[in-house]
PDB file of C-alpha atoms in Angstrom:
ATOM      1  CA  MET D  27     108.179 107.322 126.592  1.00  0.00           C
ATOM      2  CA  ALA D  28     108.376 104.198 124.453  1.00  0.00           C
ATOM      3  CA  PHE D  29     106.192 103.960 121.356  1.00  0.00           C
ATOM      4  CA  ARG D  30     103.213 101.663 121.958  1.00  0.00           C
ATOM      5  CA  GLY D  31     101.115 102.303 118.870  1.00  0.00           C
ATOM      6  CA  TRP D  32      97.906 104.251 118.326  1.00  0.00           C
ATOM      7  CA  LYS D  33      94.766 103.384 120.215  1.00  0.00           C
ATOM      8  CA  VAL D  34      91.305 103.405 118.676  1.00  0.00           C
ATOM      9  CA  ASP D  35      90.778 106.911 120.086  1.00  0.00           C
ATOM     10  CA  ALA D  36      93.225 108.245 117.479  1.00  0.00           C
ATOM     11  CA  LEU D  37      91.240 106.805 114.572  1.00  0.00           C
ATOM     12  CA  GLU D  38      87.960 107.957 116.077  1.00  0.00           C
ATOM     13  CA  PHE D  39      89.428 111.446 116.449  1.00  0.00           C
ATOM     14  CA  TYR D  40      89.959 111.633 112.684  1.00  0.00           C
ATOM     15  CA  GLU D  41      86.602 110.060 111.924  1.00  0.00           C
ATOM     16  CA  GLY D  42      85.036 112.882 113.905  1.00  0.00           C
ATOM     17  CA  LEU D  43      87.209 115.513 112.245  1.00  0.00           C
ATOM     18  CA  GLU D  44      86.217 114.286 108.788  1.00  0.00           C
ATOM     19  CA  ALA D  45      82.562 114.703 109.803  1.00  0.00           C
ATOM     20  CA  ASP D  46      83.030 118.038 111.573  1.00  0.00           C
ATOM     21  CA  ASN D  47      86.128 119.921 110.433  1.00  0.00           C
ATOM     22  CA  SER D  48      85.561 122.934 112.645  1.00  0.00           C
ATOM     23  CA  LYS D  49      87.384 124.897 115.333  1.00  0.00           C
ATOM     24  CA  THR D  50      84.705 123.851 117.794  1.00  0.00           C
ATOM     25  CA  TYR D  51      85.427 120.143 117.239  1.00  0.00           C
ATOM     26  CA  TRP D  52      89.187 120.689 117.251  1.00  0.00           C
ATOM     27  CA  THR D  53      89.170 122.666 120.489  1.00  0.00           C
ATOM     28  CA  ARG D  54      86.925 120.145 122.209  1.00  0.00           C
ATOM     29  CA  HIS D  55      89.146 117.209 121.214  1.00  0.00           C
ATOM     30  CA  LYS D  56      92.599 118.792 121.145  1.00  0.00           C
ATOM     31  CA  ASP D  57      93.725 116.771 124.160  1.00  0.00           C
ATOM     32  CA  VAL D  58      92.988 113.593 122.184  1.00  0.00           C
ATOM     33  CA  TYR D  59      95.098 114.884 119.303  1.00  0.00           C
ATOM     34  CA  ASP D  60      97.986 115.816 121.588  1.00  0.00           C
ATOM     35  CA  GLU D  61      97.982 112.615 123.661  1.00  0.00           C
ATOM     36  CA  GLN D  62      96.635 109.906 121.335  1.00  0.00           C
ATOM     37  CA  VAL D  63      97.714 111.114 117.881  1.00  0.00           C
ATOM     38  CA  ARG D  64     100.713 113.432 117.922  1.00  0.00           C
ATOM     39  CA  GLY D  65     102.268 111.988 121.068  1.00  0.00           C
ATOM     40  CA  PRO D  66     102.660 108.442 119.697  1.00  0.00           C
ATOM     41  CA  MET D  67     103.870 109.834 116.348  1.00  0.00           C
ATOM     42  CA  ALA D  68     106.661 111.755 118.103  1.00  0.00           C
ATOM     43  CA  GLU D  69     107.606 108.631 120.089  1.00  0.00           C
ATOM     44  CA  LEU D  70     107.673 106.555 116.893  1.00  0.00           C
ATOM     45  CA  LEU D  71     109.904 109.015 115.044  1.00  0.00           C
ATOM     46  CA  ALA D  72     112.328 109.179 117.970  1.00  0.00           C
ATOM     47  CA  GLU D  73     112.728 105.399 117.852  1.00  0.00           C
ATOM     48  CA  LEU D  74     113.154 105.322 114.057  1.00  0.00           C
ATOM     49  CA  GLU D  75     115.710 108.158 114.011  1.00  0.00           C
ATOM     50  CA  PRO D  76     118.846 106.063 114.724  1.00  0.00           C
ATOM     51  CA  GLU D  77     118.315 104.086 111.499  1.00  0.00           C
ATOM     52  CA  PHE D  78     116.352 106.426 109.249  1.00  0.00           C
ATOM     53  CA  GLY D  79     117.390 109.867 110.469  1.00  0.00           C
ATOM     54  CA  PRO D  80     115.423 112.763 111.949  1.00  0.00           C
ATOM     55  CA  ALA D  81     111.860 113.480 110.887  1.00  0.00           C
ATOM     56  CA  LYS D  82     109.454 116.368 111.292  1.00  0.00           C
ATOM     57  CA  ILE D  83     105.734 116.224 112.029  1.00  0.00           C
ATOM     58  CA  PHE D  84     103.670 118.499 109.807  1.00  0.00           C
ATOM     59  CA  ARG D  85     101.455 121.167 111.309  1.00  0.00           C
ATOM     60  CA  PRO D  86      97.806 120.082 111.645  1.00  0.00           C
ATOM     61  CA  TYR D  87      96.502 123.306 110.085  1.00  0.00           C
ATOM     62  CA  ARG D  88      95.697 123.567 106.398  1.00  0.00           C
ATOM     63  CA  ASP D  89      96.845 126.482 104.248  1.00  0.00           C
ATOM     64  CA  VAL D  90      93.500 127.585 102.832  1.00  0.00           C
ATOM     65  CA  ARG D  91      94.620 130.848 101.199  1.00  0.00           C
ATOM     66  CA  PHE D  92      94.477 129.496  97.655  1.00  0.00           C
ATOM     67  CA  SER D  93      92.096 126.586  98.171  1.00  0.00           C
ATOM     68  CA  ALA D  94      88.389 126.367  97.474  1.00  0.00           C
ATOM     69  CA  ASP D  95      88.178 123.974 100.428  1.00  0.00           C
ATOM     70  CA  LYS D  96      88.303 126.146 103.529  1.00  0.00           C
ATOM     71  CA  SER D  97      88.378 123.263 106.024  1.00  0.00           C
ATOM     72  CA  PRO D  98      90.876 124.469 108.620  1.00  0.00           C
ATOM     73  CA  TYR D  99      92.398 121.153 109.731  1.00  0.00           C
ATOM     74  CA  LYS D 100      94.225 118.299 108.020  1.00  0.00           C
ATOM     75  CA  THR D 101      92.575 114.922 108.432  1.00  0.00           C
ATOM     76  CA  SER D 102      95.917 113.195 108.932  1.00  0.00           C
ATOM     77  CA  CYS D 103      98.941 113.327 111.200  1.00  0.00           C
ATOM     78  CA  ALA D 104     101.936 113.085 108.890  1.00  0.00           C
ATOM     79  CA  ALA D 105     105.699 113.348 109.086  1.00  0.00           C
ATOM     80  CA  SER D 106     108.616 113.324 106.652  1.00  0.00           C
ATOM     81  CA  PHE D 107     112.183 112.149 107.139  1.00  0.00           C
ATOM     82  CA  GLU D 108     115.080 114.396 106.136  1.00  0.00           C
ATOM     83  CA  ARG D 109     116.692 111.517 104.212  1.00  0.00           C
ATOM     84  CA  GLY D 110     113.439 110.636 102.490  1.00  0.00           C
ATOM     85  CA  GLY D 111     110.379 108.795 103.684  1.00  0.00           C
ATOM     86  CA  TYR D 112     106.873 109.696 104.762  1.00  0.00           C
ATOM     87  CA  VAL D 113     104.374 108.326 107.254  1.00  0.00           C
ATOM     88  CA  GLN D 114     100.798 109.296 108.011  1.00  0.00           C
ATOM     89  CA  LEU D 115      97.934 108.291 110.259  1.00  0.00           C
ATOM     90  CA  THR D 116      94.314 108.871 109.247  1.00  0.00           C
ATOM     91  CA  ALA D 117      90.915 107.478 110.158  1.00  0.00           C
ATOM     92  CA  HIS D 118      91.742 104.678 107.697  1.00  0.00           C
ATOM     93  CA  GLY D 119      94.934 103.649 109.478  1.00  0.00           C
ATOM     94  CA  LEU D 120      98.637 103.889 108.759  1.00  0.00           C
ATOM     95  CA  ALA D 121     100.332 104.579 105.424  1.00  0.00           C
ATOM     96  CA  ALA D 122     103.942 105.091 104.372  1.00  0.00           C
ATOM     97  CA  GLY D 123     105.846 106.230 101.322  1.00  0.00           C
ATOM     98  CA  ILE D 124     109.378 106.852 100.117  1.00  0.00           C
ATOM     99  CA  GLY D 125     110.818 108.452  96.988  1.00  0.00           C
ATOM    100  CA  ILE D 126     110.213 111.767  95.214  1.00  0.00           C
ATOM    101  CA  TYR D 127     106.559 112.766  95.175  1.00  0.00           C
ATOM    102  CA  MET D 128     106.898 115.438  92.481  1.00  0.00           C
ATOM    103  CA  MET D 129     110.125 116.183  90.606  1.00  0.00           C
ATOM    104  CA  ASP D 130     111.114 119.689  89.619  1.00  0.00           C
ATOM    105  CA  THR D 131     112.285 120.327  86.043  1.00  0.00           C
ATOM    106  CA  PRO D 132     116.029 119.609  86.561  1.00  0.00           C
ATOM    107  CA  GLN D 133     115.236 116.470  88.547  1.00  0.00           C
ATOM    108  CA  LEU D 134     112.794 115.276  85.905  1.00  0.00           C
ATOM    109  CA  GLN D 135     115.381 115.720  83.150  1.00  0.00           C
ATOM    110  CA  LYS D 136     117.948 113.708  85.110  1.00  0.00           C
ATOM    111  CA  TYR D 137     115.368 111.045  85.898  1.00  0.00           C
ATOM    112  CA  ARG D 138     114.304 110.559  82.285  1.00  0.00           C
ATOM    113  CA  GLN D 139     117.868 110.356  80.995  1.00  0.00           C
ATOM    114  CA  ALA D 140     118.732 107.785  83.664  1.00  0.00           C
ATOM    115  CA  VAL D 141     115.615 105.715  82.998  1.00  0.00           C
ATOM    116  CA  ALA D 142     116.258 105.714  79.266  1.00  0.00           C
ATOM    117  CA  GLY D 143     119.898 104.685  79.755  1.00  0.00           C
ATOM    118  CA  SER D 144     121.559 101.682  81.335  1.00  0.00           C
ATOM    119  CA  ALA D 145     120.756 102.901  84.859  1.00  0.00           C
ATOM    120  CA  GLY D 146     117.114 102.424  83.995  1.00  0.00           C
ATOM    121  CA  GLU D 147     117.622  98.675  83.845  1.00  0.00           C
ATOM    122  CA  GLN D 148     118.632  98.729  87.509  1.00  0.00           C
ATOM    123  CA  LEU D 149     115.585 100.830  88.413  1.00  0.00           C
ATOM    124  CA  GLN D 150     113.267  98.467  86.551  1.00  0.00           C
ATOM    125  CA  ALA D 151     114.732  95.516  88.440  1.00  0.00           C
ATOM    126  CA  ILE D 152     114.217  97.327  91.760  1.00  0.00           C
ATOM    127  CA  VAL D 153     110.600  98.152  90.933  1.00  0.00           C
ATOM    128  CA  ASP D 154     109.892  94.606  89.757  1.00  0.00           C
ATOM    129  CA  GLN D 155     111.258  93.138  92.983  1.00  0.00           C
ATOM    130  CA  LEU D 156     109.282  95.393  95.316  1.00  0.00           C
ATOM    131  CA  SER D 157     106.127  93.971  96.819  1.00  0.00           C
ATOM    132  CA  TYR D 158     104.752  97.502  97.277  1.00  0.00           C
ATOM    133  CA  GLU D 159     102.979  99.830  94.879  1.00  0.00           C
ATOM    134  CA  VAL D 160     105.270 102.165  92.916  1.00  0.00           C
ATOM    135  CA  THR D 161     103.444 105.219  91.637  1.00  0.00           C
ATOM    136  CA  SER D 162     103.588 109.005  91.286  1.00  0.00           C
ATOM    137  CA  ARG D 163     101.401 112.043  91.737  1.00  0.00           C
ATOM    138  CA  GLU D 164     101.227 112.647  87.989  1.00  0.00           C
ATOM    139  CA  GLN D 165     101.875 110.616  84.857  1.00  0.00           C
ATOM    140  CA  LEU D 166     101.960 111.625  81.228  1.00  0.00           C
ATOM    141  CA  LYS D 167      99.525 109.863  78.923  1.00  0.00           C
ATOM    142  CA  SER D 168     102.376 108.951  76.601  1.00  0.00           C
ATOM    143  CA  VAL D 169     106.170 108.815  76.592  1.00  0.00           C
ATOM    144  CA  PRO D 170     107.674 112.343  76.784  1.00  0.00           C
ATOM    145  CA  ARG D 171     108.969 113.996  73.631  1.00  0.00           C
ATOM    146  CA  GLY D 172     112.439 112.966  72.560  1.00  0.00           C
ATOM    147  CA  PHE D 173     112.089 109.389  73.790  1.00  0.00           C
ATOM    148  CA  ASP D 174     111.176 106.240  71.893  1.00  0.00           C
ATOM    149  CA  LYS D 175     107.454 105.558  72.251  1.00  0.00           C
ATOM    150  CA  GLU D 176     108.256 101.848  72.235  1.00  0.00           C
ATOM    151  CA  HIS D 177     110.946 102.133  74.885  1.00  0.00           C
ATOM    152  CA  PRO D 178     110.971  99.036  77.163  1.00  0.00           C
ATOM    153  CA  ARG D 179     110.686 101.347  80.184  1.00  0.00           C
ATOM    154  CA  ALA D 180     107.996 103.559  78.709  1.00  0.00           C
ATOM    155  CA  GLU D 181     105.842 103.322  81.834  1.00  0.00           C
ATOM    156  CA  LEU D 182     108.645 104.595  84.066  1.00  0.00           C
ATOM    157  CA  LEU D 183     109.371 107.407  81.617  1.00  0.00           C
ATOM    158  CA  ARG D 184     105.791 108.658  81.910  1.00  0.00           C
ATOM    159  CA  HIS D 185     106.109 109.309  85.658  1.00  0.00           C
ATOM    160  CA  LYS D 186     106.686 112.883  86.896  1.00  0.00           C
ATOM    161  CA  GLY D 187     107.754 111.607  90.298  1.00  0.00           C
ATOM    162  CA  LEU D 188     108.354 108.160  91.738  1.00  0.00           C
ATOM    163  CA  ILE D 189     107.371 106.782  95.130  1.00  0.00           C
ATOM    164  CA  ALA D 190     106.809 103.445  96.770  1.00  0.00           C
ATOM    165  CA  TRP D 191     103.563 103.615  98.716  1.00  0.00           C
ATOM    166  CA  HIS D 192     101.697 101.324 101.079  1.00  0.00           C
ATOM    167  CA  GLN D 193      98.423 101.676 102.935  1.00  0.00           C
ATOM    168  CA  PHE D 194      98.564  99.187 105.766  1.00  0.00           C
ATOM    169  CA  PRO D 195      95.331  97.305 106.487  1.00  0.00           C
ATOM    170  CA  LEU D 196      93.652  98.081 109.781  1.00  0.00           C
ATOM    171  CA  LYS D 197      94.904  95.408 112.147  1.00  0.00           C
ATOM    172  CA  PRO D 198      95.173  95.122 115.937  1.00  0.00           C
ATOM    173  CA  TRP D 199      98.966  95.667 115.691  1.00  0.00           C
ATOM    174  CA  LEU D 200      98.323  99.361 115.003  1.00  0.00           C
ATOM    175  CA  GLY D 201      97.613  99.744 118.718  1.00  0.00           C
ATOM    176  CA  THR D 202     100.921  98.129 119.703  1.00  0.00           C
ATOM    177  CA  ALA D 203     104.665  98.687 119.324  1.00  0.00           C
ATOM    178  CA  LYS D 204     104.598  96.305 116.328  1.00  0.00           C
ATOM    179  CA  ALA D 205     103.456  99.218 114.167  1.00  0.00           C
ATOM    180  CA  LYS D 206     107.084 100.367 114.168  1.00  0.00           C
ATOM    181  CA  ASP D 207     108.209  96.957 112.894  1.00  0.00           C
ATOM    182  CA  HIS D 208     105.842  97.156 109.917  1.00  0.00           C
ATOM    183  CA  LEU D 209     107.170 100.592 108.998  1.00  0.00           C
ATOM    184  CA  THR D 210     110.774  99.450 109.405  1.00  0.00           C
ATOM    185  CA  THR D 211     110.152  96.506 107.068  1.00  0.00           C
ATOM    186  CA  PHE D 212     108.681  98.854 104.467  1.00  0.00           C
ATOM    187  CA  TYR D 213     111.506 101.416 104.590  1.00  0.00           C
ATOM    188  CA  ARG D 214     114.220  98.759 104.461  1.00  0.00           C
ATOM    189  CA  ALA D 215     112.607  97.006 101.509  1.00  0.00           C
ATOM    190  CA  CYS D 216     112.255 100.296  99.634  1.00  0.00           C
ATOM    191  CA  ASN D 217     115.744 101.572 100.413  1.00  0.00           C
ATOM    192  CA  PRO D 218     117.168 100.460  97.008  1.00  0.00           C
ATOM    193  CA  LEU D 219     114.599 102.686  95.288  1.00  0.00           C
ATOM    194  CA  GLN D 220     115.543 105.650  97.454  1.00  0.00           C
ATOM    195  CA  GLU D 221     119.252 105.051  96.866  1.00  0.00           C
ATOM    196  CA  TRP D 222     118.710 104.903  93.094  1.00  0.00           C
ATOM    197  CA  LEU D 223     116.818 108.183  93.131  1.00  0.00           C
ATOM    198  CA  GLN D 224     119.481 109.874  95.262  1.00  0.00           C
ATOM    199  CA  ALA D 225     122.236 108.664  92.947  1.00  0.00           C
ATOM    200  CA  HIS D 226     120.581 109.541  89.648  1.00  0.00           C
ATOM    201  CA  VAL D 227     118.099 112.318  90.429  1.00  0.00           C
ATOM    202  CA  GLY D 228     119.344 114.009  93.597  1.00  0.00           C
TER     203      GLY D 228
END
């Protein structure tokens, strides 16, 4: 079926799950999740695949083995694209991201060398031109060792990952096919950032 957005039932499902994250609630409302949450997400990803590649929807169950929070269910329906890119639906609406959320040690070394060198000028220009937030999961309080503390790209050097992120405001278009257009605009605008990361970080 064609993607037609998420109805208010999808948001209300997650509002209820945030208030009552229990198996009882989940079982009682699983048909809403399947039909009003996951179903539209799968339709959306199928329509985005020709341009952005295949994507996978994450399981709705939390891994609580090593967490103090034993809530069994995630309060979002999220998916990631094989080529990069992320989308999620919560009670607060739609959000999207693209980039590298958390770099491993080899990636981080490549990233810092590229940022400090001439390639960093290109990255800075990309970030400056984006109308979306560019952030990371973690940042150092100061420039990492071995780099000039007064480096013109000191802020970029402090990042331990780099993503463009946008939380879309709750608007009526979320319940229509136009939701796909908003995501497409975001991913296209952020593509230069993703290409830079692929070229210089991997």
